[in-house]
mmCIF file of C-alpha atoms in Angstrom:
data_model
loop_
_atom_site.group_PDB
_atom_site.id
_atom_site.type_symbol
_atom_site.label_atom_id
_atom_site.label_comp_id
_atom_site.label_asym_id
_atom_site.label_seq_id
_atom_site.Cartn_x
_atom_site.Cartn_y
_atom_site.Cartn_z
ATOM 1 C CA MET A 653 -0.167 5.518 33.696
ATOM 2 C CA ILE A 654 -0.813 3.158 30.817
ATOM 3 C CA ASN A 655 2.411 3.255 28.616
ATOM 4 C CA HIS A 656 1.165 4.546 25.400
ATOM 5 C CA LYS A 657 4.339 4.412 23.776
ATOM 6 C CA LEU A 658 4.551 0.769 23.850
ATOM 7 C CA PRO A 659 4.034 -0.174 20.060
ATOM 8 C CA ILE A 660 0.830 -1.190 18.605
ATOM 9 C CA PHE A 661 1.665 -3.602 15.579
ATOM 10 C CA VAL A 662 -0.744 -3.037 12.958
ATOM 11 C CA ILE A 663 -0.794 -5.583 9.872
ATOM 12 C CA ASP A 664 -2.339 -5.396 6.796
ATOM 13 C CA ASN A 665 -1.622 -7.545 3.640
ATOM 14 C CA SER A 666 -2.675 -4.576 1.006
ATOM 15 C CA SER A 667 -0.308 -4.755 -1.945
ATOM 16 C CA ASP A 668 -1.593 -1.208 -2.966
ATOM 17 C CA TYR A 669 -3.595 1.124 -1.840
ATOM 18 C CA THR A 670 -7.042 0.232 -0.926
ATOM 19 C CA GLY A 671 -10.321 1.113 1.062
ATOM 20 C CA ALA A 672 -9.596 -1.098 4.082
ATOM 21 C CA PHE A 673 -5.454 0.108 3.757
ATOM 22 C CA LYS A 674 -7.154 4.077 4.065
ATOM 23 C CA ALA A 675 -9.422 3.260 7.097
ATOM 24 C CA ILE A 676 -6.828 2.021 9.191
ATOM 25 C CA PHE A 677 -3.815 4.129 7.653
ATOM 26 C CA SER A 678 -6.174 7.377 8.390
ATOM 27 C CA THR A 679 -6.872 6.536 12.017
ATOM 28 C CA SER A 680 -3.416 5.286 12.617
ATOM 29 C CA VAL A 681 -1.890 8.619 11.691
ATOM 30 C CA ALA A 682 -4.705 10.395 13.884
ATOM 31 C CA LEU A 683 -4.000 8.403 16.890
ATOM 32 C CA SER A 684 -0.076 8.418 16.469
ATOM 33 C CA GLU A 685 0.027 11.485 18.961
ATOM 34 C CA ASP A 686 -1.412 8.811 21.901
ATOM 35 C CA PHE A 687 0.307 5.235 20.604
ATOM 36 C CA THR A 688 3.497 4.102 18.939
ATOM 37 C CA PHE A 689 2.612 2.378 15.343
ATOM 38 C CA ILE A 690 4.462 0.272 13.498
ATOM 39 C CA PHE A 691 2.932 -1.242 10.420
ATOM 40 C CA PHE A 692 3.790 -4.505 8.691
ATOM 41 C CA LEU A 693 3.132 -4.679 4.943
ATOM 42 C CA PRO A 694 3.840 -7.072 1.821
ATOM 43 C CA LYS A 695 7.659 -6.768 0.660
ATOM 44 C CA LYS A 696 6.042 -5.371 -2.350
ATOM 45 C CA SER A 697 3.621 -3.294 -1.411
ATOM 46 C CA THR A 698 3.054 0.604 -2.890
ATOM 47 C CA VAL A 699 2.082 2.098 0.199
ATOM 48 C CA ILE A 700 5.144 1.688 2.130
ATOM 49 C CA PRO A 701 6.336 5.103 1.135
ATOM 50 C CA LEU A 702 3.071 6.544 2.311
ATOM 51 C CA VAL A 703 3.029 4.824 5.372
ATOM 52 C CA GLU A 704 7.024 5.848 6.545
ATOM 53 C CA GLY A 705 6.304 9.558 5.122
ATOM 54 C CA GLU A 706 4.122 9.895 8.194
ATOM 55 C CA ASN A 707 6.795 8.889 10.540
ATOM 56 C CA ILE A 708 5.569 5.438 11.053
ATOM 57 C CA PRO A 709 7.986 2.555 11.296
ATOM 58 C CA VAL A 710 7.726 -0.383 8.557
ATOM 59 C CA ILE A 711 8.578 -4.033 8.515
ATOM 60 C CA THR A 712 8.026 -6.239 5.508
ATOM 61 C CA LEU A 713 6.883 -9.545 6.065
ATOM 62 C CA GLN A 714 6.518 -12.565 3.111
ATOM 63 C CA SER A 715 3.194 -12.040 1.581
ATOM 64 C CA ILE A 716 1.303 -15.036 0.249
ATOM 65 C CA GLU A 717 -2.222 -15.502 -0.763
ATOM 66 C CA LEU A 718 -3.863 -18.723 -0.219
ATOM 67 C CA SER A 719 -5.384 -19.437 -4.221
ATOM 68 C CA ARG A 720 -5.846 -22.384 -6.331
ATOM 69 C CA ARG A 721 -2.031 -22.761 -7.282
ATOM 70 C CA PHE A 722 0.370 -24.993 -6.013
ATOM 71 C CA LEU A 723 3.039 -23.719 -5.371
ATOM 72 C CA ASP A 724 0.779 -20.675 -3.353
ATOM 73 C CA ILE A 725 -0.516 -23.712 -1.284
ATOM 74 C CA LEU A 726 3.195 -25.236 -0.946
ATOM 75 C CA LEU A 727 3.984 -21.982 0.180
ATOM 76 C CA TYR A 728 1.044 -20.529 1.997
ATOM 77 C CA LEU A 729 1.736 -22.713 5.758
ATOM 78 C CA PRO A 730 5.178 -22.024 6.081
ATOM 79 C CA ALA A 731 4.823 -18.280 4.933
ATOM 80 C CA LEU A 732 2.218 -17.714 7.283
ATOM 81 C CA PHE A 733 3.944 -19.423 10.459
ATOM 82 C CA TRP A 734 7.549 -17.686 9.634
ATOM 83 C CA ASN A 735 5.484 -14.455 9.459
ATOM 84 C CA GLY A 736 3.661 -15.586 12.477
ATOM 85 C CA PHE A 737 6.963 -16.106 14.511
ATOM 86 C CA ARG A 738 8.913 -12.916 13.393
ATOM 87 C CA LEU A 739 5.951 -11.130 14.889
ATOM 88 C CA SER A 740 6.063 -13.112 17.944
ATOM 89 C CA ARG A 741 9.825 -12.287 18.365
ATOM 90 C CA LEU A 742 9.730 -8.991 17.319
ATOM 91 C CA ALA A 743 7.023 -8.067 19.777
ATOM 92 C CA ALA A 744 8.738 -9.714 22.470
ATOM 93 C CA ASP A 745 12.019 -7.643 21.774
ATOM 94 C CA ARG A 746 9.949 -4.200 20.938
ATOM 95 C CA GLY A 747 7.676 -4.531 24.063
ATOM 96 C CA ALA A 748 4.783 -4.702 21.753
ATOM 97 C CA LYS A 749 1.630 -5.615 23.236
ATOM 98 C CA ILE A 750 -1.001 -5.447 20.785
ATOM 99 C CA ILE A 751 -1.351 -6.897 17.320
ATOM 100 C CA HIS A 752 -4.254 -5.356 14.807
ATOM 101 C CA VAL A 753 -4.827 -7.281 11.933
ATOM 102 C CA ASN A 754 -6.883 -5.310 9.400
ATOM 103 C CA ASP A 755 -8.746 -8.327 7.769
ATOM 104 C CA PHE A 756 -10.004 -11.647 9.138
ATOM 105 C CA TYR A 757 -8.320 -13.629 6.051
ATOM 106 C CA ASN A 758 -4.904 -12.784 7.158
ATOM 107 C CA LEU A 759 -4.331 -15.208 10.231
ATOM 108 C CA SER A 760 -0.203 -14.020 10.935
ATOM 109 C CA GLY A 761 -1.448 -12.039 14.502
ATOM 110 C CA THR A 762 -2.815 -15.850 15.272
ATOM 111 C CA VAL A 763 0.000 -17.760 14.470
ATOM 112 C CA ALA A 764 1.734 -15.141 16.188
ATOM 113 C CA LYS A 765 -0.277 -15.729 19.841
ATOM 114 C CA LEU A 766 0.430 -19.283 19.489
ATOM 115 C CA PHE A 767 4.340 -18.318 20.101
ATOM 116 C CA LEU A 768 3.780 -15.361 22.277
ATOM 117 C CA PRO A 769 0.006 -15.945 24.445
ATOM 118 C CA SER A 770 0.512 -12.489 26.308
ATOM 119 C CA ILE A 771 0.271 -10.711 23.060
ATOM 120 C CA LYS A 772 -3.308 -8.806 22.422
ATOM 121 C CA LEU A 773 -4.682 -9.925 19.169
ATOM 122 C CA ILE A 774 -7.980 -7.512 17.401
ATOM 123 C CA THR A 775 -8.991 -8.774 14.485
ATOM 124 C CA HIS A 776 -11.382 -6.250 12.178
ATOM 125 C CA ILE A 777 -13.805 -7.925 9.522
ATOM 126 C CA ARG A 778 -13.595 -5.631 6.536
ATOM 127 C CA LYS A 779 -14.715 -8.400 3.755
ATOM 128 C CA MET A 780 -17.791 -9.662 3.759
ATOM 129 C CA PRO A 781 -17.265 -13.628 5.033
ATOM 130 C CA ASP A 782 -19.964 -14.808 2.355
ATOM 131 C CA SER A 783 -17.193 -13.408 -0.464
ATOM 132 C CA PHE A 784 -14.742 -16.393 0.791
ATOM 133 C CA PRO A 785 -15.660 -20.388 -0.120
ATOM 134 C CA SER A 786 -18.298 -21.030 3.042
ATOM 135 C CA GLY A 787 -16.074 -24.041 4.657
ATOM 136 C CA LEU A 788 -12.837 -21.744 4.546
ATOM 137 C CA SER A 789 -14.621 -18.603 6.036
ATOM 138 C CA ARG A 790 -16.304 -20.692 8.835
ATOM 139 C CA ILE A 791 -12.834 -21.689 10.227
ATOM 140 C CA TRP A 792 -11.455 -18.227 9.799
ATOM 141 C CA LEU A 793 -13.905 -17.361 11.914
ATOM 142 C CA GLU A 794 -13.373 -20.078 14.465
ATOM 143 C CA ILE A 795 -10.254 -19.631 14.837
ATOM 144 C CA HIS A 796 -10.288 -15.819 15.438
ATOM 145 C CA LYS A 797 -12.996 -16.381 18.030
ATOM 146 C CA ARG A 798 -10.666 -18.357 19.763
ATOM 147 C CA SER A 799 -7.705 -16.268 19.636
ATOM 148 C CA SER A 800 -8.702 -12.618 19.039
ATOM 149 C CA ASP A 801 -9.327 -10.443 22.292
ATOM 150 C CA GLN A 802 -11.271 -8.051 20.109
ATOM 151 C CA ILE A 803 -13.306 -8.631 17.152
ATOM 152 C CA ILE A 804 -14.384 -5.437 15.271
ATOM 153 C CA ALA A 805 -16.792 -5.909 12.268
ATOM 154 C CA VAL A 806 -16.656 -2.397 9.767
ATOM 155 C CA SER A 807 -20.658 -2.823 8.858
ATOM 156 C CA ARG A 808 -24.355 -4.346 10.323
ATOM 157 C CA ALA A 809 -23.838 -6.420 6.556
ATOM 158 C CA VAL A 810 -20.990 -7.785 7.804
ATOM 159 C CA MET A 811 -22.635 -8.805 11.635
ATOM 160 C CA LYS A 812 -25.310 -10.194 9.654
ATOM 161 C CA GLN A 813 -23.308 -12.861 8.399
ATOM 162 C CA LEU A 814 -21.422 -13.980 11.460
ATOM 163 C CA PRO A 815 -22.639 -16.785 13.655
ATOM 164 C CA ARG A 816 -25.288 -15.953 15.976
ATOM 165 C CA GLY A 817 -23.660 -15.119 19.429
ATOM 166 C CA TYR A 818 -20.074 -14.068 17.330
ATOM 167 C CA PRO A 819 -18.551 -11.526 19.934
ATOM 168 C CA ALA A 820 -17.991 -9.257 17.512
ATOM 169 C CA LYS A 821 -18.617 -5.114 17.634
ATOM 170 C CA LEU A 822 -19.019 -2.328 15.523
ATOM 171 C CA VAL A 823 -17.303 0.531 14.402
ATOM 172 C CA TYR A 824 -18.128 1.832 11.423
ATOM 173 C CA ASP A 825 -15.085 3.771 9.308
ATOM 174 C CA GLY A 826 -15.434 7.437 9.825
ATOM 175 C CA ILE A 827 -14.322 10.029 7.220
ATOM 176 C CA GLN A 828 -12.107 12.787 8.029
ATOM 177 C CA LYS A 829 -13.624 16.468 7.261
ATOM 178 C CA LYS A 830 -10.891 18.102 5.469
ATOM 179 C CA GLU A 831 -10.992 18.857 1.971
ATOM 180 C CA GLU A 832 -8.223 20.169 -0.438
ATOM 181 C CA TYR A 833 -10.550 21.034 -3.034
ATOM 182 C CA PRO A 834 -13.432 23.539 -3.458
ATOM 183 C CA ARG A 835 -17.011 21.964 -3.095
ATOM 184 C CA LYS A 836 -18.848 21.204 -6.353
ATOM 185 C CA ASN A 837 -20.871 23.960 -8.291
ATOM 186 C CA PHE A 838 -23.923 22.652 -8.734
ATOM 187 C CA SER A 839 -25.552 25.561 -10.956
ATOM 188 C CA SER A 840 -22.719 25.337 -13.965
ATOM 189 C CA LYS A 841 -23.813 23.893 -17.089
ATOM 190 C CA ARG A 842 -22.210 20.916 -18.269
ATOM 191 C CA ASP A 843 -22.017 20.018 -21.906
ATOM 192 C CA GLU A 844 -21.323 15.982 -20.891
ATOM 193 C CA ILE A 845 -22.078 13.973 -18.045
ATOM 194 C CA LYS A 846 -19.353 12.709 -16.471
ATOM 195 C CA LEU A 847 -19.188 8.888 -14.990
ATOM 196 C CA LEU A 848 -16.755 7.976 -12.398
ATOM 197 C CA TYR A 849 -15.690 4.291 -11.652
ATOM 198 C CA LEU A 850 -13.120 4.497 -8.664
ATOM 199 C CA GLY A 851 -11.365 0.804 -7.741
ATOM 200 C CA HIS A 852 -9.342 -1.495 -8.620
ATOM 201 C CA PHE A 853 -9.072 -4.141 -11.424
ATOM 202 C CA ILE A 854 -10.542 -7.404 -9.717
ATOM 203 C CA PRO A 855 -12.789 -9.539 -10.812
ATOM 204 C CA GLY A 856 -16.242 -9.183 -9.031
ATOM 205 C CA LYS A 857 -15.371 -5.684 -8.293
ATOM 206 C CA GLY A 858 -18.293 -4.512 -10.749
ATOM 207 C CA GLN A 859 -16.730 -3.124 -13.770
ATOM 208 C CA ASP A 860 -17.962 -5.151 -16.425
ATOM 209 C CA TYR A 861 -21.205 -4.355 -14.766
ATOM 210 C CA ALA A 862 -20.732 -0.453 -14.841
ATOM 211 C CA LEU A 863 -19.317 -1.054 -18.745
ATOM 212 C CA GLU A 864 -22.293 -2.687 -20.161
ATOM 213 C CA ALA A 865 -24.788 -0.689 -18.674
ATOM 214 C CA PHE A 866 -23.314 2.193 -20.155
ATOM 215 C CA ARG A 867 -23.629 0.534 -23.628
ATOM 216 C CA ASP A 868 -26.850 0.649 -22.947
ATOM 217 C CA SER A 869 -27.422 4.005 -21.972
ATOM 218 C CA CYS A 870 -25.132 5.357 -25.148
ATOM 219 C CA ARG A 871 -28.013 4.161 -27.392
ATOM 220 C CA ASN A 872 -30.055 6.793 -25.744
ATOM 221 C CA LEU A 873 -28.101 9.615 -24.264
ATOM 222 C CA LYS A 874 -25.210 10.729 -26.455
ATOM 223 C CA ASN A 875 -23.594 13.418 -23.574
ATOM 224 C CA ILE A 876 -22.413 10.911 -21.385
ATOM 225 C CA CYS A 877 -18.642 9.144 -20.918
ATOM 226 C CA LEU A 878 -17.163 6.559 -18.195
ATOM 227 C CA THR A 879 -13.713 6.723 -16.637
ATOM 228 C CA PHE A 880 -12.001 3.598 -14.888
ATOM 229 C CA ILE A 881 -9.310 4.290 -12.788
ATOM 230 C CA GLY A 882 -7.570 1.385 -10.668
ATOM 231 C CA GLY A 883 -4.772 -0.803 -10.862
ATOM 232 C CA ASP A 884 -4.017 -4.102 -11.002
ATOM 233 C CA MET A 885 -2.331 -4.773 -7.888
ATOM 234 C CA GLY A 886 0.598 -6.492 -9.419
ATOM 235 C CA LEU A 887 -1.993 -9.550 -10.579
ATOM 236 C CA LYS A 888 -1.705 -11.343 -13.854
ATOM 237 C CA LYS A 889 -5.619 -11.701 -13.184
ATOM 238 C CA ASN A 890 -6.458 -8.687 -12.159
ATOM 239 C CA ARG A 891 -4.292 -7.145 -15.824
ATOM 240 C CA LYS A 892 -6.367 -9.634 -17.980
ATOM 241 C CA TYR A 893 -9.769 -8.589 -16.334
ATOM 242 C CA ARG A 894 -8.691 -4.973 -17.140
ATOM 243 C CA GLU A 895 -7.502 -5.679 -21.016
ATOM 244 C CA SER A 896 -10.826 -7.862 -21.025
ATOM 245 C CA LEU A 897 -12.394 -4.730 -20.581
ATOM 246 C CA GLU A 898 -10.842 -3.019 -22.349
ATOM 247 C CA GLU A 899 -10.987 -5.145 -25.290
ATOM 248 C CA LYS A 900 -15.026 -4.893 -25.170
ATOM 249 C CA ALA A 901 -15.290 -1.259 -25.309
ATOM 250 C CA LYS A 902 -13.279 -1.601 -28.724
ATOM 251 C CA GLU A 903 -15.757 -4.395 -29.892
ATOM 252 C CA TRP A 904 -18.963 -2.522 -28.698
ATOM 253 C CA GLY A 905 -17.621 0.603 -30.512
ATOM 254 C CA ILE A 906 -17.647 2.786 -27.189
ATOM 255 C CA ALA A 907 -14.036 2.920 -26.721
ATOM 256 C CA GLU A 908 -13.803 7.040 -27.728
ATOM 257 C CA LEU A 909 -16.376 7.127 -25.157
ATOM 258 C CA VAL A 910 -14.746 4.797 -22.153
ATOM 259 C CA GLU A 911 -11.003 5.777 -20.853
ATOM 260 C CA PHE A 912 -8.961 3.709 -18.162
ATOM 261 C CA ARG A 913 -6.640 5.167 -16.460
ATOM 262 C CA LYS A 914 -4.198 3.747 -13.718
ATOM 263 C CA TYR A 915 -4.552 4.629 -9.993
ATOM 264 C CA SER A 916 -5.178 8.010 -8.651
ATOM 265 C CA SER A 917 -3.503 8.910 -5.319
ATOM 266 C CA ASP A 918 -5.873 11.709 -5.276
ATOM 267 C CA PRO A 919 -9.598 10.641 -5.089
ATOM 268 C CA GLU A 920 -11.234 13.565 -3.970
ATOM 269 C CA LYS A 921 -10.071 15.635 -7.066
ATOM 270 C CA GLU A 922 -11.422 12.940 -9.403
ATOM 271 C CA ILE A 923 -14.808 12.528 -7.290
ATOM 272 C CA LYS A 924 -15.337 16.159 -7.227
ATOM 273 C CA GLU A 925 -14.815 16.277 -11.094
ATOM 274 C CA ALA A 926 -17.656 13.671 -11.627
ATOM 275 C CA ASP A 927 -21.524 13.693 -12.194
ATOM 276 C CA ILE A 928 -22.164 10.094 -10.995
ATOM 277 C CA VAL A 929 -19.599 7.753 -9.271
ATOM 278 C CA LEU A 930 -20.320 4.173 -9.893
ATOM 279 C CA ASN A 931 -19.808 1.143 -7.459
ATOM 280 C CA PHE A 932 -21.188 -2.151 -8.483
ATOM 281 C CA SER A 933 -19.684 -4.534 -6.808
ATOM 282 C CA GLU A 934 -20.975 -8.053 -6.434
ATOM 283 C CA SER A 935 -19.361 -7.984 -2.598
ATOM 284 C CA GLU A 936 -19.061 -4.905 -0.190
ATOM 285 C CA SER A 937 -18.313 -4.676 3.535
ATOM 286 C CA PHE A 938 -18.412 -0.842 3.832
ATOM 287 C CA SER A 939 -17.171 0.539 0.480
ATOM 288 C CA PHE A 940 -14.964 3.565 1.607
ATOM 289 C CA THR A 941 -15.128 4.772 -2.215
ATOM 290 C CA CYS A 942 -19.125 4.941 -1.878
ATOM 291 C CA LEU A 943 -18.412 6.675 1.618
ATOM 292 C CA GLU A 944 -15.956 9.322 -0.338
ATOM 293 C CA ALA A 945 -18.720 9.984 -3.110
ATOM 294 C CA LEU A 946 -21.251 10.913 -0.631
ATOM 295 C CA TYR A 947 -19.279 13.034 1.463
ATOM 296 C CA TYR A 948 -17.368 15.016 -1.705
ATOM 297 C CA GLY A 949 -20.753 15.821 -3.011
ATOM 298 C CA THR A 950 -21.163 13.610 -6.389
ATOM 299 C CA ALA A 951 -23.675 11.338 -7.042
ATOM 300 C CA LEU A 952 -23.357 7.944 -6.185
ATOM 301 C CA ILE A 953 -25.369 4.959 -7.783
ATOM 302 C CA ALA A 954 -24.165 1.943 -5.885
ATOM 303 C CA THR A 955 -25.602 -2.094 -5.717
ATOM 304 C CA ASP A 956 -27.192 -3.849 -2.968
ATOM 305 C CA SER A 957 -24.472 -5.876 -2.390
ATOM 306 C CA GLY A 958 -23.843 -5.626 1.308
ATOM 307 C CA GLY A 959 -22.362 -2.422 3.106
ATOM 308 C CA PRO A 960 -23.497 0.492 1.087
ATOM 309 C CA PRO A 961 -26.964 0.177 1.956
ATOM 310 C CA GLU A 962 -26.151 1.511 5.264
ATOM 311 C CA LEU A 963 -24.660 4.779 3.848
ATOM 312 C CA PHE A 964 -27.059 6.136 2.216
ATOM 313 C CA GLU A 965 -31.160 6.315 1.989
ATOM 314 C CA HIS A 966 -31.940 5.344 -1.597
ATOM 315 C CA GLY A 967 -33.962 7.932 -3.676
ATOM 316 C CA LYS A 968 -32.983 10.477 -0.987
ATOM 317 C CA THR A 969 -28.787 10.497 -0.992
ATOM 318 C CA GLY A 970 -28.475 7.932 -3.761
ATOM 319 C CA TYR A 971 -29.613 5.135 -6.010
ATOM 320 C CA LEU A 972 -29.151 1.866 -4.838
ATOM 321 C CA VAL A 973 -29.500 -1.132 -7.951
ATOM 322 C CA LYS A 974 -30.338 -4.962 -7.389
ATOM 323 C CA ASN A 975 -26.799 -6.579 -7.291
ATOM 324 C CA ARG A 976 -25.597 -7.773 -10.688
ATOM 325 C CA ASP A 977 -28.560 -6.400 -12.322
ATOM 326 C CA ILE A 978 -27.656 -4.592 -15.653
ATOM 327 C CA GLN A 979 -31.344 -3.459 -16.713
ATOM 328 C CA SER A 980 -31.041 -1.822 -13.098
ATOM 329 C CA MET A 981 -27.866 -0.969 -13.314
ATOM 330 C CA LYS A 982 -28.728 1.188 -17.161
ATOM 331 C CA ASN A 983 -32.272 2.409 -15.290
ATOM 332 C CA ALA A 984 -29.978 4.454 -12.632
ATOM 333 C CA ILE A 985 -27.729 5.565 -15.009
ATOM 334 C CA ASN A 986 -30.749 7.091 -17.459
ATOM 335 C CA TYR A 987 -32.599 8.612 -14.733
ATOM 336 C CA LEU A 988 -29.473 10.143 -12.828
ATOM 337 C CA VAL A 989 -27.813 11.804 -16.250
ATOM 338 C CA THR A 990 -31.348 13.068 -17.034
ATOM 339 C CA ASN A 991 -32.115 14.494 -13.874
ATOM 340 C CA ALA A 992 -29.861 17.216 -12.994
ATOM 341 C CA CYS A 993 -31.853 18.791 -10.008
ATOM 342 C CA VAL A 994 -31.873 15.133 -8.622
ATOM 343 C CA ARG A 995 -28.079 14.198 -8.812
ATOM 344 C CA ASN A 996 -27.830 17.740 -7.066
ATOM 345 C CA LYS A 997 -30.425 16.688 -4.409
ATOM 346 C CA TYR A 998 -28.561 13.528 -3.488
ATOM 347 C CA ALA A 999 -25.333 15.032 -3.429
ATOM 348 C CA LEU A 1000 -26.358 17.923 -0.961
ATOM 349 C CA GLU A 1001 -28.441 16.224 1.020
ATOM 350 C CA ALA A 1002 -25.644 12.387 1.140
ATOM 351 C CA ARG A 1003 -22.962 14.888 2.397
ATOM 352 C CA GLN A 1004 -25.004 16.073 5.780
ATOM 353 C CA ASN A 1005 -25.740 12.273 6.407
ATOM 354 C CA VAL A 1006 -22.125 11.536 6.382
ATOM 355 C CA ILE A 1007 -20.852 13.893 8.223
ATOM 356 C CA LYS A 1008 -23.848 13.276 10.829
ATOM 357 C CA ASN A 1009 -23.223 9.599 11.076
ATOM 358 C CA PHE A 1010 -19.556 8.536 9.634
ATOM 359 C CA ASP A 1011 -17.860 11.013 12.321
ATOM 360 C CA PHE A 1012 -14.137 10.324 12.091
ATOM 361 C CA GLN A 1013 -13.616 11.460 15.284
ATOM 362 C CA ASP A 1014 -16.288 8.858 16.676
ATOM 363 C CA THR A 1015 -14.442 6.091 14.579
ATOM 364 C CA ILE A 1016 -11.052 7.264 16.180
ATOM 365 C CA GLN A 1017 -12.551 7.557 19.892
ATOM 366 C CA LYS A 1018 -14.095 4.024 19.535
ATOM 367 C CA LEU A 1019 -10.225 3.005 18.349
ATOM 368 C CA LYS A 1020 -8.461 4.578 21.346
ATOM 369 C CA TRP A 1021 -10.863 3.008 23.636
ATOM 370 C CA THR A 1022 -10.432 -0.074 22.388
ATOM 371 C CA TYR A 1023 -6.425 0.016 22.530
ATOM 372 C CA GLU A 1024 -6.050 1.507 25.813
ATOM 373 C CA GLN A 1025 -8.646 -1.257 27.234
ATOM 374 C CA MET A 1026 -6.328 -3.594 25.826
ATOM 375 C CA LEU A 1027 -3.207 -1.822 27.601
ATOM 376 C CA CYS A 1028 -5.049 -2.026 30.719
ATOM 377 C CA ASN A 1029 -5.808 -5.953 30.790
ATOM 378 C CA VAL A 1030 -2.384 -6.766 29.715
ATOM 379 C CA LEU A 1031 -0.525 -4.664 32.038
ATOM 380 C CA GLY A 1032 -2.965 -5.232 34.608
ATOM 381 C CA LYS A 1033 -3.854 -1.627 35.150
ATOM 382 C CA THR A 1034 -7.245 -0.028 36.101
ATOM 383 C CA GLU A 1035 -7.898 2.805 34.617
#
């Protein structure tokens, strides 16, 4: 018999709540009766209480982001090797046989394997490889090809950007079917159409495109408003990005129609209260926010920026716009704001599509099988 109580180390670099974190966390909670998990998170991560609230132990690691800042460059490699060494020692002490790293730019699991070659390494690719400098991306991918025992891609869009013959398998993130609030009432009339942009304020996430497209739509439509909800993840550049958006809203005379709110821990409520969800990110490997909008029954407009086209069919279950094309975004907003029947149709059919094609049980079964195969291999057992 496989000893399922041997801990699985899950490494996530999120300092705040993200779609990537939500995906790995929800599957770990669902599989916690079958396996023992220990999460490794940055010291200042805001999600630590959430993980501990599910009785999953958390160990903190020093988090140093690789950036152009001299100090970050100076500290990156020492911090990386220290984290990897700590992981290897803790794995040896606690009998852990698997490390699951939640994105390929995090090399701490690879370094741990240098110190403890017997450990099995699973690497999730949750960001589009082309969202990083090409040379760096190629190096990371080659390192994981050589060190990982299993590589998981979160979408076909990610798979297409991997080198030919790259040893990755596709596992979509699924959405849990439980809901806290009633489904939307499509028969009720609305005096104001509410647009929602749910996502952290990160340059490239598309809030700037949404604001400009909304400004143009306001010239013809008088019954719309836009709410941005997200955090800055404690980073100065993100805080400046949000502040620049707020200044533009004032400059363009639309500040009274645009609301900026901090991150919400209840996306279901926010999505169900909105009429249209926007996602104009320049690069999305999958987009859990889009998946939630589709499942919770709110019409979605998203950019053709990687993963979103795999989640819905344009003109049937959502509206796909060109990446970085403000005119296309404006046209989509105008069309859905003035066509309630189309919004309702998208919402109803999108929900059924998500239930059919992004079943949470399918996701956890694939991860469960992966963990079990790894344990079989490392323990020299057969099923």
